[in-house]
Amino acid sequence: MAMLLLLSVLSIVAVGTVAFKPTIGQGDDPSMYTHESITLEGIDKAAADFLMSNGFVNTTKTNHYEIVKEYFGSDTKSYQDYQQRGHEFALAVMKVYKSYHLNPDYTVNSERIIEADSLVQSTRLQIASILSNGTLEDASTALLIDKVGKCLMIIQSFYSNTNWIEMMVDGGESFLTFGTLASTHQNVVATGTATCRNCDDSIPNSCNNNLLVKDRLTSGYLYSQSSVPKPKGDPRATEGKCSHGGVNDFGRNTPATGGINKETPDWNWSPHAHLHNMSGQTAVQATAAFFIDATTGLLSGIGQTMMIDVFKLKRQVHELSMGFVIDVTGSMANDINSVKNTLIGYLSAAIGTPNAPHKYVLSTFSDPANLTTLFVTTDGHEMIQRIERLTVGGGGDCPEYTISGVLTAINASDPYSLIYVATDADAKDANMTDDAITEANAKHITLQFILTGNCSSASRRRREIHVRQTRSVFSDLALHTGGHVYHVDHSEVTATLDHVLEKDFPSSEAIIDYFVQTSTDSDTMNITADSEAAVLVVTIEGPFSEYQASLYLPNGTEQSFPTSRATRYYSSHKITMSIQRPPPGIWKLTRLTHSTWKVNVTASTYLDIDSQLKEVEYGISYVVDRNPIMGKNYTLEVLVYNLNTSASGFHLHLLDEQGTVMYSQPVNIIFSSTKITGYMEIVTPNKSFYVQLSGIDQNGFQFKRMSRKLTTPVGVDLYVTPILVNLDTGIPHNITYTLSNLGRSTQTYTVSITDDKGRVLSPTSQQQILPPENSTTGNFQILSSNELEFVTYTVSVKLSGSTDILQSSTSTVMFAGPVCSSIISQKCRSANTKTNCSIFTWSATAIFSFEVATYTSVRNISMTIDPVNAKRLQLSGDCCQRNFSVTARPSVGSGCETSENVVASGDQVVINEVKIPDITKIPGTTTETPEVTTNIPEETKEVVSHQSSNQAVFVGIGIGSAAAVAILTVAAVGLIIRMKKSRSSKIHHSQEINNYPNRYENVIKPKFNQSSLDF
């Protein structure tokens, strides 16, 4: 009880807004800028700018939303993936808000502007270290998103909480270097300087002119952020430090009264509500600039491939063939049915859709190699029939002729194909690995591996062969072809193969309905097909033959099987019916025997939904990232993709695990440029539920769509404190959790932790006995000695003695040491690196996450430690040297090396070029021709010691390595100066603040592309 009391006391002051609201809540103005809307719009703008500047889109459109839509065209499944990635970034911002909203360094309150700037800078170095690896895996992507969320939370808050917007309105300079590595100084008012005059924030517009400073930065003090309290003054004074303001800022009544926040358009919350739209739009621009601005963008030079991965801009541009390489030796008996059923289910849903492969390749291998078979077809139904007939046998020893099967499939596949390999053995013909890599790369073919065992498994008899260890063979093949290796057990084959297929060959499959029909229920069931469904798939679990079910069209005619557009397959007590271009209306499914059925109805369609719950904590809405609590109030938000604006009659339904409707209510669907949503207030039931949206489509037919996830309310909450910094190697680090029993009886819980690298220290589980309405905290420890290693861990809670997980939280951390990067402030023209190179110069700054104590001097390069910031080296040299490499070390610990090319590429314009006077042409002077140095030999370097000062402006966090240094290029931090950008710009007086557009002005509502369903 003591813990809950403490939490309650803390929460009393954690009220009201501290920055832009995280997301729209029930009753909020839907046009209000929130961290979510700002992030989504900023990503749209960044993506559109990237697509236009790199020639992916050739259009006269200027609206960033329309540009992105035009890029994806009819590939709406890929567009949905892109939208979901945007939501991942937005959720990351919300997670930071919820965890750190009381810390003014994250909200840029209490004049903590320099500290907030430093926090973003250090996090950007960490992000750059992730990008320096060259490729993004699932773990590194998750970590990247979390760290970007941290940066965006702070950057966006800068525009709602400081006086920067007010300075713009008054004609001040806008310096978009906040939070970038180019930023070295923020002009913040002195500690004792009064920044505001008193005003009454209960009266709209009364605080519009309360600021006293117009040439320096300040921000308001918020009562709940007690770590940096508002300076005390004479209560009778009329001036003082600015308050944050709003009805829940209990410090707003001390001088200076009122406030300056612009977080909402509501005067009750924001004394400067008149500037909300301007601050929101500026935050959108800053969000886009954070990613791709030419001078300060984090991602502006990382390369097109990685940019596409970061934003999920990948679309289907080739007619792809799909290849399967399947081990059919006897040991695959436990896996072959899972492989067959998964492939058949996928193909049934994909056939007839735009994402269906145009060619299918099936290669099977056994032992000996001459048993390898090949089947090629352009007919998906023929491939299904061939897969159905697969059987296993033979083999008996280990390894097998895997590479022979892979090469056979590669040779039969078209360029840009994807090939999936399923086996439980090592490769006997590993000597052919290089041949397979060469052949695959020549055709740009990607290889994916599903591995359920190896030759060390007890069930496999190993034959000794004299080849290299083949466990690395599959990794080599995947690495060199852009694929992955999935190590799974028998029970995970179906889920893993589903995941991989959907990721590579999205079927645009949406769930229409799901229900359990018991033996006592009616034998006739309704199946809804709308005009958006390109393929209707009905899957029935329970029948003993394919003839125990009949399907009738809306006109009452029985559907025949097979036809050119309709197929029916039976396997393992499961019937799968697939109908291309189903007539819209209500179909009838009839059961011919009284057995219990589980019926799943899906459709290949671009109309789909997702859902999430939002909870309100002291007036602020947050997206729930855990299982909800039974009996608690939540807002259910449905996210709709590709809904035609002419659709109508919407209802939201909660369905139990049997598909029975538990609750239903009409819902209003809101169309905006970033998402299509609907909201419903619910009290969570005491059992699991699905969410379903129904309505009438644009052609007058009923539609249904179900969310894929099963939501399970529980009586316990588990909160794991996020780790938003990189971790030092060789040191144990705490992973802290808070466990709360929100049920009605005392419970014994088991809290456990697992990770993917074995880095969690024992004990890995803890028992906690909690009375009702009580909380406790605990922690685990994690340790790694491997530098630049990503570790993904999951903390979960169960009732003692149970196997059911009630709550879980998964996160990724990176272990690293010091890190560094470099900024080229002045580059050399290519033409000036030749004959007269010595008369032109370049300049740069090397940035380290530590105060530099020693550095390695390089001939012909001038190096000095920045007198203001000892974490920076100022560098310069002449254009005879095309690159540099600088190594620095702190007084204690390992150092870091950064390298950079100083010659501008073709699309970069050199500004502020410096030409050295040619003293050879001055009478009475002589000189020697300078030596041209491009590759610096070791003997030209010397170590220079420096007694480090304590004048660093920002806090660096060591995240690199001495043994495996992360060399981060200027491309990774995107700090290349181009002519088209400048470090400062002025907002002219002609921008009237009252006319500044809100989010809903000029919105183009999404329209479904009807032609996308014409095959």
CSV table of C-alpha atoms in Angstrom, one decimal, residues 341-636:
chain,number,residue,atom,x,y,z
A,341,ASN,CA,-0.4,-26.0,-44.8
A,342,THR,CA,1.2,-22.5,-44.4
A,343,LEU,CA,2.2,-22.3,-48.1
A,344,ILE,CA,-1.2,-23.5,-49.2
A,345,GLY,CA,-3.0,-21.0,-47.0
A,346,TYR,CA,-0.8,-18.2,-48.2
A,347,LEU,CA,-1.2,-19.1,-51.9
A,348,SER,CA,-4.9,-19.4,-51.6
A,349,ALA,CA,-5.2,-15.9,-50.2
A,350,ALA,CA,-2.7,-14.4,-52.7
A,351,ILE,CA,-3.9,-15.9,-56.0
A,352,GLY,CA,-5.8,-13.4,-58.0
A,353,THR,CA,-4.4,-10.3,-56.2
A,354,PRO,CA,-1.9,-7.7,-57.5
A,355,ASN,CA,0.7,-9.1,-55.0
A,356,ALA,CA,0.4,-12.7,-56.3
A,357,PRO,CA,3.7,-14.0,-57.8
A,358,HIS,CA,3.6,-14.4,-61.5
A,359,LYS,CA,5.8,-17.5,-61.4
A,360,TYR,CA,6.2,-20.3,-58.9
A,361,VAL,CA,9.3,-22.5,-58.4
A,362,LEU,CA,9.5,-25.6,-56.2
A,363,SER,CA,12.7,-27.4,-55.6
A,364,THR,CA,12.9,-30.4,-53.3
A,365,PHE,CA,16.2,-32.1,-52.2
A,366,SER,CA,17.1,-35.3,-50.5
A,367,ASP,CA,20.1,-37.6,-50.3
A,368,PRO,CA,21.7,-38.4,-52.8
A,369,ALA,CA,21.8,-35.2,-54.8
A,370,ASN,CA,20.3,-36.8,-57.9
A,371,LEU,CA,17.0,-36.9,-56.0
A,372,THR,CA,16.7,-33.1,-56.3
A,373,THR,CA,13.4,-32.2,-58.2
A,374,LEU,CA,12.1,-29.1,-59.8
A,375,PHE,CA,8.6,-27.9,-60.6
A,376,VAL,CA,7.9,-24.5,-62.3
A,377,THR,CA,4.5,-23.0,-63.1
A,378,THR,CA,2.7,-19.7,-63.5
A,379,ASP,CA,-0.5,-21.2,-62.1
A,380,GLY,CA,-0.9,-20.8,-58.4
A,381,HIS,CA,-3.5,-23.6,-58.2
A,382,GLU,CA,-1.0,-26.0,-59.9
A,383,MET,CA,1.6,-25.1,-57.3
A,384,ILE,CA,-0.9,-25.8,-54.5
A,385,GLN,CA,-1.6,-29.2,-55.9
A,386,ARG,CA,2.1,-30.0,-56.2
A,387,ILE,CA,2.7,-28.9,-52.6
A,388,GLU,CA,-0.2,-31.0,-51.4
A,389,ARG,CA,1.4,-34.1,-52.8
A,390,LEU,CA,4.7,-33.6,-51.0
A,391,THR,CA,5.8,-36.5,-48.9
A,392,VAL,CA,9.0,-37.2,-46.9
A,393,GLY,CA,11.3,-40.2,-46.8
A,394,GLY,CA,14.8,-41.4,-47.1
A,395,GLY,CA,17.8,-39.5,-45.9
A,396,GLY,CA,18.6,-41.0,-42.6
A,397,ASP,CA,22.1,-39.5,-42.2
A,398,CYS,CA,23.2,-35.9,-42.0
A,399,PRO,CA,23.9,-33.4,-43.6
A,400,GLU,CA,21.8,-33.1,-46.8
A,401,TYR,CA,22.3,-31.6,-50.3
A,402,THR,CA,20.7,-28.3,-49.5
A,403,ILE,CA,22.8,-26.1,-51.8
A,404,SER,CA,22.0,-28.4,-54.8
A,405,GLY,CA,18.3,-27.6,-54.1
A,406,VAL,CA,19.0,-23.9,-53.7
A,407,LEU,CA,21.0,-23.7,-57.0
A,408,THR,CA,18.3,-25.6,-58.8
A,409,ALA,CA,15.7,-23.0,-57.7
A,410,ILE,CA,18.0,-20.0,-58.4
A,411,ASN,CA,18.5,-21.2,-62.0
A,412,ALA,CA,14.8,-21.6,-62.6
A,413,SER,CA,13.8,-18.3,-61.0
A,414,ASP,CA,13.4,-14.8,-62.5
A,415,PRO,CA,15.5,-11.8,-61.5
A,416,TYR,CA,14.5,-10.2,-58.2
A,417,SER,CA,12.8,-13.4,-56.9
A,418,LEU,CA,12.6,-14.5,-53.3
A,419,ILE,CA,13.4,-18.1,-52.4
A,420,TYR,CA,12.5,-19.7,-49.1
A,421,VAL,CA,14.4,-22.7,-47.8
A,422,ALA,CA,13.0,-25.1,-45.2
A,423,THR,CA,15.3,-27.7,-43.7
A,424,ASP,CA,16.4,-29.3,-40.4
A,425,ALA,CA,19.9,-30.3,-41.5
A,426,ASP,CA,23.3,-28.8,-42.3
A,427,ALA,CA,24.5,-28.6,-45.9
A,428,LYS,CA,26.5,-31.6,-47.2
A,429,ASP,CA,27.5,-29.6,-50.4
A,430,ALA,CA,28.8,-26.5,-48.6
A,431,ASN,CA,31.6,-26.3,-51.1
A,432,MET,CA,29.0,-25.0,-53.6
A,433,THR,CA,28.1,-22.0,-51.3
A,434,ASP,CA,30.1,-19.4,-53.3
A,435,ASP,CA,28.5,-20.6,-56.5
A,436,ALA,CA,25.1,-20.1,-55.0
A,437,ILE,CA,25.9,-16.6,-53.8
A,438,THR,CA,27.3,-15.7,-57.3
A,439,GLU,CA,24.3,-17.0,-59.1
A,440,ALA,CA,21.8,-15.4,-56.7
A,441,ASN,CA,23.5,-12.0,-56.8
A,442,ALA,CA,23.6,-12.1,-60.6
A,443,LYS,CA,19.8,-12.3,-60.5
A,444,HIS,CA,19.3,-10.1,-57.4
A,445,ILE,CA,17.7,-13.0,-55.7
A,446,THR,CA,17.0,-13.0,-51.9
A,447,LEU,CA,17.4,-16.2,-49.9
A,448,GLN,CA,15.4,-16.8,-46.7
A,449,PHE,CA,16.0,-19.8,-44.4
A,450,ILE,CA,13.7,-21.5,-42.0
A,451,LEU,CA,15.8,-23.9,-39.9
A,452,THR,CA,14.3,-26.3,-37.4
A,453,GLY,CA,17.4,-28.3,-36.6
A,454,ASN,CA,21.0,-29.3,-37.5
A,455,CYS,CA,23.2,-32.3,-37.6
A,456,SER,CA,23.9,-32.1,-33.9
A,457,SER,CA,20.2,-32.8,-33.1
A,458,ALA,CA,19.6,-36.0,-31.4
A,459,SER,CA,17.3,-37.2,-34.1
A,460,ARG,CA,19.9,-36.8,-36.8
A,461,ARG,CA,22.7,-39.3,-37.6
A,462,ARG,CA,25.7,-37.3,-38.7
A,463,ARG,CA,28.0,-38.5,-41.5
A,464,GLU,CA,31.5,-37.2,-41.2
A,465,ILE,CA,32.5,-35.1,-44.2
A,466,HIS,CA,35.5,-32.9,-44.8
A,467,VAL,CA,34.0,-29.5,-45.4
A,468,ARG,CA,33.9,-26.3,-43.4
A,469,GLN,CA,31.4,-26.0,-40.6
A,470,THR,CA,28.1,-25.6,-42.4
A,471,ARG,CA,26.2,-23.9,-39.7
A,472,SER,CA,27.7,-20.7,-41.1
A,473,VAL,CA,26.8,-21.6,-44.7
A,474,PHE,CA,23.2,-20.5,-44.4
A,475,SER,CA,24.2,-17.3,-42.7
A,476,ASP,CA,26.6,-16.6,-45.5
A,477,LEU,CA,24.0,-17.2,-48.1
A,478,ALA,CA,21.5,-15.0,-46.3
A,479,LEU,CA,24.0,-12.2,-45.6
A,480,HIS,CA,25.2,-12.0,-49.2
A,481,THR,CA,21.7,-12.0,-50.7
A,482,GLY,CA,19.9,-9.7,-48.3
A,483,GLY,CA,18.0,-12.5,-46.6
A,484,HIS,CA,17.7,-13.8,-43.0
A,485,VAL,CA,18.1,-17.0,-41.1
A,486,TYR,CA,15.3,-18.0,-38.8
A,487,HIS,CA,16.1,-20.6,-36.2
A,488,VAL,CA,12.9,-22.1,-34.9
A,489,ASP,CA,11.5,-25.2,-33.2
A,490,HIS,CA,8.8,-27.3,-34.7
A,491,SER,CA,6.0,-25.4,-33.0
A,492,GLU,CA,7.1,-22.1,-34.5
A,493,VAL,CA,7.3,-23.1,-38.2
A,494,THR,CA,3.8,-21.9,-39.1
A,495,ALA,CA,4.1,-18.5,-37.3
A,496,THR,CA,7.6,-17.8,-38.7
A,497,LEU,CA,6.8,-18.8,-42.3
A,498,ASP,CA,3.6,-16.7,-42.1
A,499,HIS,CA,5.6,-13.7,-40.9
A,500,VAL,CA,8.2,-14.0,-43.6
A,501,LEU,CA,5.8,-14.6,-46.4
A,502,GLU,CA,3.6,-11.7,-45.4
A,503,LYS,CA,6.6,-9.4,-45.1
A,504,ASP,CA,8.0,-10.3,-48.5
A,505,PHE,CA,4.8,-11.0,-50.5
A,506,PRO,CA,2.0,-9.1,-48.7
A,507,SER,CA,-1.3,-10.7,-49.7
A,508,SER,CA,-3.4,-7.6,-48.7
A,509,GLU,CA,-5.4,-10.1,-46.6
A,510,ALA,CA,-7.9,-8.6,-44.1
A,511,ILE,CA,-10.0,-10.5,-41.6
A,512,ILE,CA,-13.7,-10.2,-42.3
A,513,ASP,CA,-15.1,-12.5,-39.6
A,514,TYR,CA,-14.3,-15.2,-37.2
A,515,PHE,CA,-16.7,-17.4,-35.2
A,516,VAL,CA,-17.1,-20.8,-33.6
A,517,GLN,CA,-20.2,-22.8,-34.7
A,518,THR,CA,-20.9,-25.4,-32.1
A,519,SER,CA,-22.8,-28.6,-32.9
A,520,THR,CA,-26.0,-27.2,-31.4
A,521,ASP,CA,-25.9,-23.9,-33.4
A,522,SER,CA,-27.6,-23.4,-36.8
A,523,ASP,CA,-26.0,-25.2,-39.7
A,524,THR,CA,-26.4,-22.1,-41.9
A,525,MET,CA,-24.0,-19.3,-41.4
A,526,ASN,CA,-23.8,-15.8,-43.1
A,527,ILE,CA,-20.6,-14.7,-44.8
A,528,THR,CA,-20.2,-11.1,-45.7
A,529,ALA,CA,-18.5,-10.1,-49.0
A,530,ASP,CA,-18.2,-6.4,-49.9
A,531,SER,CA,-17.3,-4.7,-53.2
A,532,GLU,CA,-13.8,-4.1,-52.0
A,533,ALA,CA,-12.9,-7.8,-51.7
A,534,ALA,CA,-10.8,-9.1,-54.6
A,535,VAL,CA,-10.6,-12.7,-53.2
A,536,LEU,CA,-12.8,-14.2,-50.6
A,537,VAL,CA,-11.2,-17.0,-48.5
A,538,VAL,CA,-13.3,-19.2,-46.1
A,539,THR,CA,-11.3,-21.5,-43.9
A,540,ILE,CA,-13.1,-24.1,-41.8
A,541,GLU,CA,-11.5,-26.2,-39.1
A,542,GLY,CA,-13.4,-29.3,-38.0
A,543,PRO,CA,-14.8,-31.1,-41.1
A,544,PHE,CA,-13.7,-34.7,-41.9
A,545,SER,CA,-13.9,-34.2,-45.6
A,546,GLU,CA,-14.1,-31.4,-48.2
A,547,TYR,CA,-17.7,-32.4,-49.0
A,548,GLN,CA,-19.1,-31.6,-45.5
A,549,ALA,CA,-19.5,-27.9,-46.4
A,550,SER,CA,-21.4,-26.0,-49.1
A,551,LEU,CA,-21.2,-22.4,-50.0
A,552,TYR,CA,-24.0,-20.4,-51.7
A,553,LEU,CA,-23.7,-17.1,-53.6
A,554,PRO,CA,-25.9,-14.1,-52.6
A,555,ASN,CA,-28.3,-15.0,-55.3
A,556,GLY,CA,-28.8,-18.5,-53.7
A,557,THR,CA,-26.8,-20.4,-56.3
A,558,GLU,CA,-24.4,-23.0,-54.9
A,559,GLN,CA,-20.7,-22.3,-55.6
A,560,SER,CA,-19.1,-24.9,-57.8
A,561,PHE,CA,-15.5,-26.2,-57.1
A,562,PRO,CA,-13.2,-26.2,-58.8
A,563,THR,CA,-13.6,-23.5,-61.5
A,564,SER,CA,-11.2,-21.0,-63.0
A,565,ARG,CA,-11.9,-18.6,-60.2
A,566,ALA,CA,-12.9,-20.9,-57.3
A,567,THR,CA,-10.9,-23.6,-55.5
A,568,ARG,CA,-11.4,-25.8,-52.5
A,569,TYR,CA,-8.7,-27.7,-50.7
A,570,TYR,CA,-8.9,-30.2,-47.8
A,571,SER,CA,-6.0,-31.1,-45.4
A,572,SER,CA,-5.8,-32.1,-41.8
A,573,HIS,CA,-9.5,-31.6,-41.0
A,574,LYS,CA,-9.4,-28.2,-42.6
A,575,ILE,CA,-11.3,-26.9,-45.7
A,576,THR,CA,-10.1,-23.8,-47.5
A,577,MET,CA,-12.4,-22.2,-50.1
A,578,SER,CA,-11.0,-19.4,-52.3
A,579,ILE,CA,-13.2,-17.4,-54.7
A,580,GLN,CA,-11.8,-14.6,-56.9
A,581,ARG,CA,-13.9,-11.6,-57.6
A,582,PRO,CA,-16.7,-12.7,-55.3
A,583,PRO,CA,-20.1,-11.1,-56.0
A,584,PRO,CA,-20.8,-8.7,-53.1
A,585,GLY,CA,-23.6,-9.5,-50.7
A,586,ILE,CA,-24.4,-12.1,-48.0
A,587,TRP,CA,-23.2,-15.6,-48.8
A,588,LYS,CA,-24.4,-18.7,-47.0
A,589,LEU,CA,-22.2,-21.4,-45.6
A,590,THR,CA,-24.0,-24.7,-44.9
A,591,ARG,CA,-22.7,-27.4,-42.6
A,592,LEU,CA,-23.7,-31.0,-43.6
A,593,THR,CA,-22.7,-32.7,-40.3
A,594,HIS,CA,-23.2,-31.6,-36.7
A,595,SER,CA,-19.6,-31.1,-35.7
A,596,THR,CA,-18.1,-28.0,-34.1
A,597,TRP,CA,-16.5,-25.7,-36.6
A,598,LYS,CA,-14.1,-22.8,-36.4
A,599,VAL,CA,-14.7,-20.5,-39.3
A,600,ASN,CA,-12.3,-17.8,-40.4
A,601,VAL,CA,-13.3,-15.5,-43.3
A,602,THR,CA,-10.6,-13.3,-44.9
A,603,ALA,CA,-10.5,-11.2,-48.1
A,604,SER,CA,-7.7,-9.9,-50.3
A,605,THR,CA,-8.6,-6.2,-50.0
A,606,TYR,CA,-7.0,-2.9,-49.4
A,607,LEU,CA,-9.7,-1.9,-46.8
A,608,ASP,CA,-8.4,-3.0,-43.4
A,609,ILE,CA,-8.4,-1.9,-39.8
A,610,ASP,CA,-6.3,-1.9,-36.7
A,611,SER,CA,-7.2,-0.9,-33.2
A,612,GLN,CA,-5.6,0.5,-30.0
A,613,LEU,CA,-6.7,1.5,-26.6
A,614,LYS,CA,-6.1,4.9,-25.0
A,615,GLU,CA,-6.1,5.6,-21.3
A,616,VAL,CA,-6.4,9.0,-19.6
A,617,GLU,CA,-4.0,9.9,-16.8
A,618,TYR,CA,-4.8,13.2,-15.3
A,619,GLY,CA,-6.3,14.8,-18.4
A,620,ILE,CA,-3.7,13.4,-20.8
A,621,SER,CA,-4.4,10.5,-23.2
A,622,TYR,CA,-1.8,7.8,-23.9
A,623,VAL,CA,-1.8,4.8,-26.2
A,624,VAL,CA,-1.8,1.6,-24.1
A,625,ASP,CA,1.2,-0.6,-25.0
A,626,ARG,CA,0.3,-3.4,-22.6
A,627,ASN,CA,-2.7,-5.6,-21.8
A,628,PRO,CA,-5.5,-3.4,-20.4
A,629,ILE,CA,-6.9,-3.8,-16.9
A,630,MET,CA,-10.2,-5.4,-16.3
A,631,GLY,CA,-13.1,-3.1,-15.5
A,632,LYS,CA,-11.1,0.1,-16.3
A,633,ASN,CA,-12.3,2.9,-18.6
A,634,TYR,CA,-10.5,3.2,-21.9
A,635,THR,CA,-11.0,4.9,-25.3
A,636,LEU,CA,-11.0,2.4,-28.1
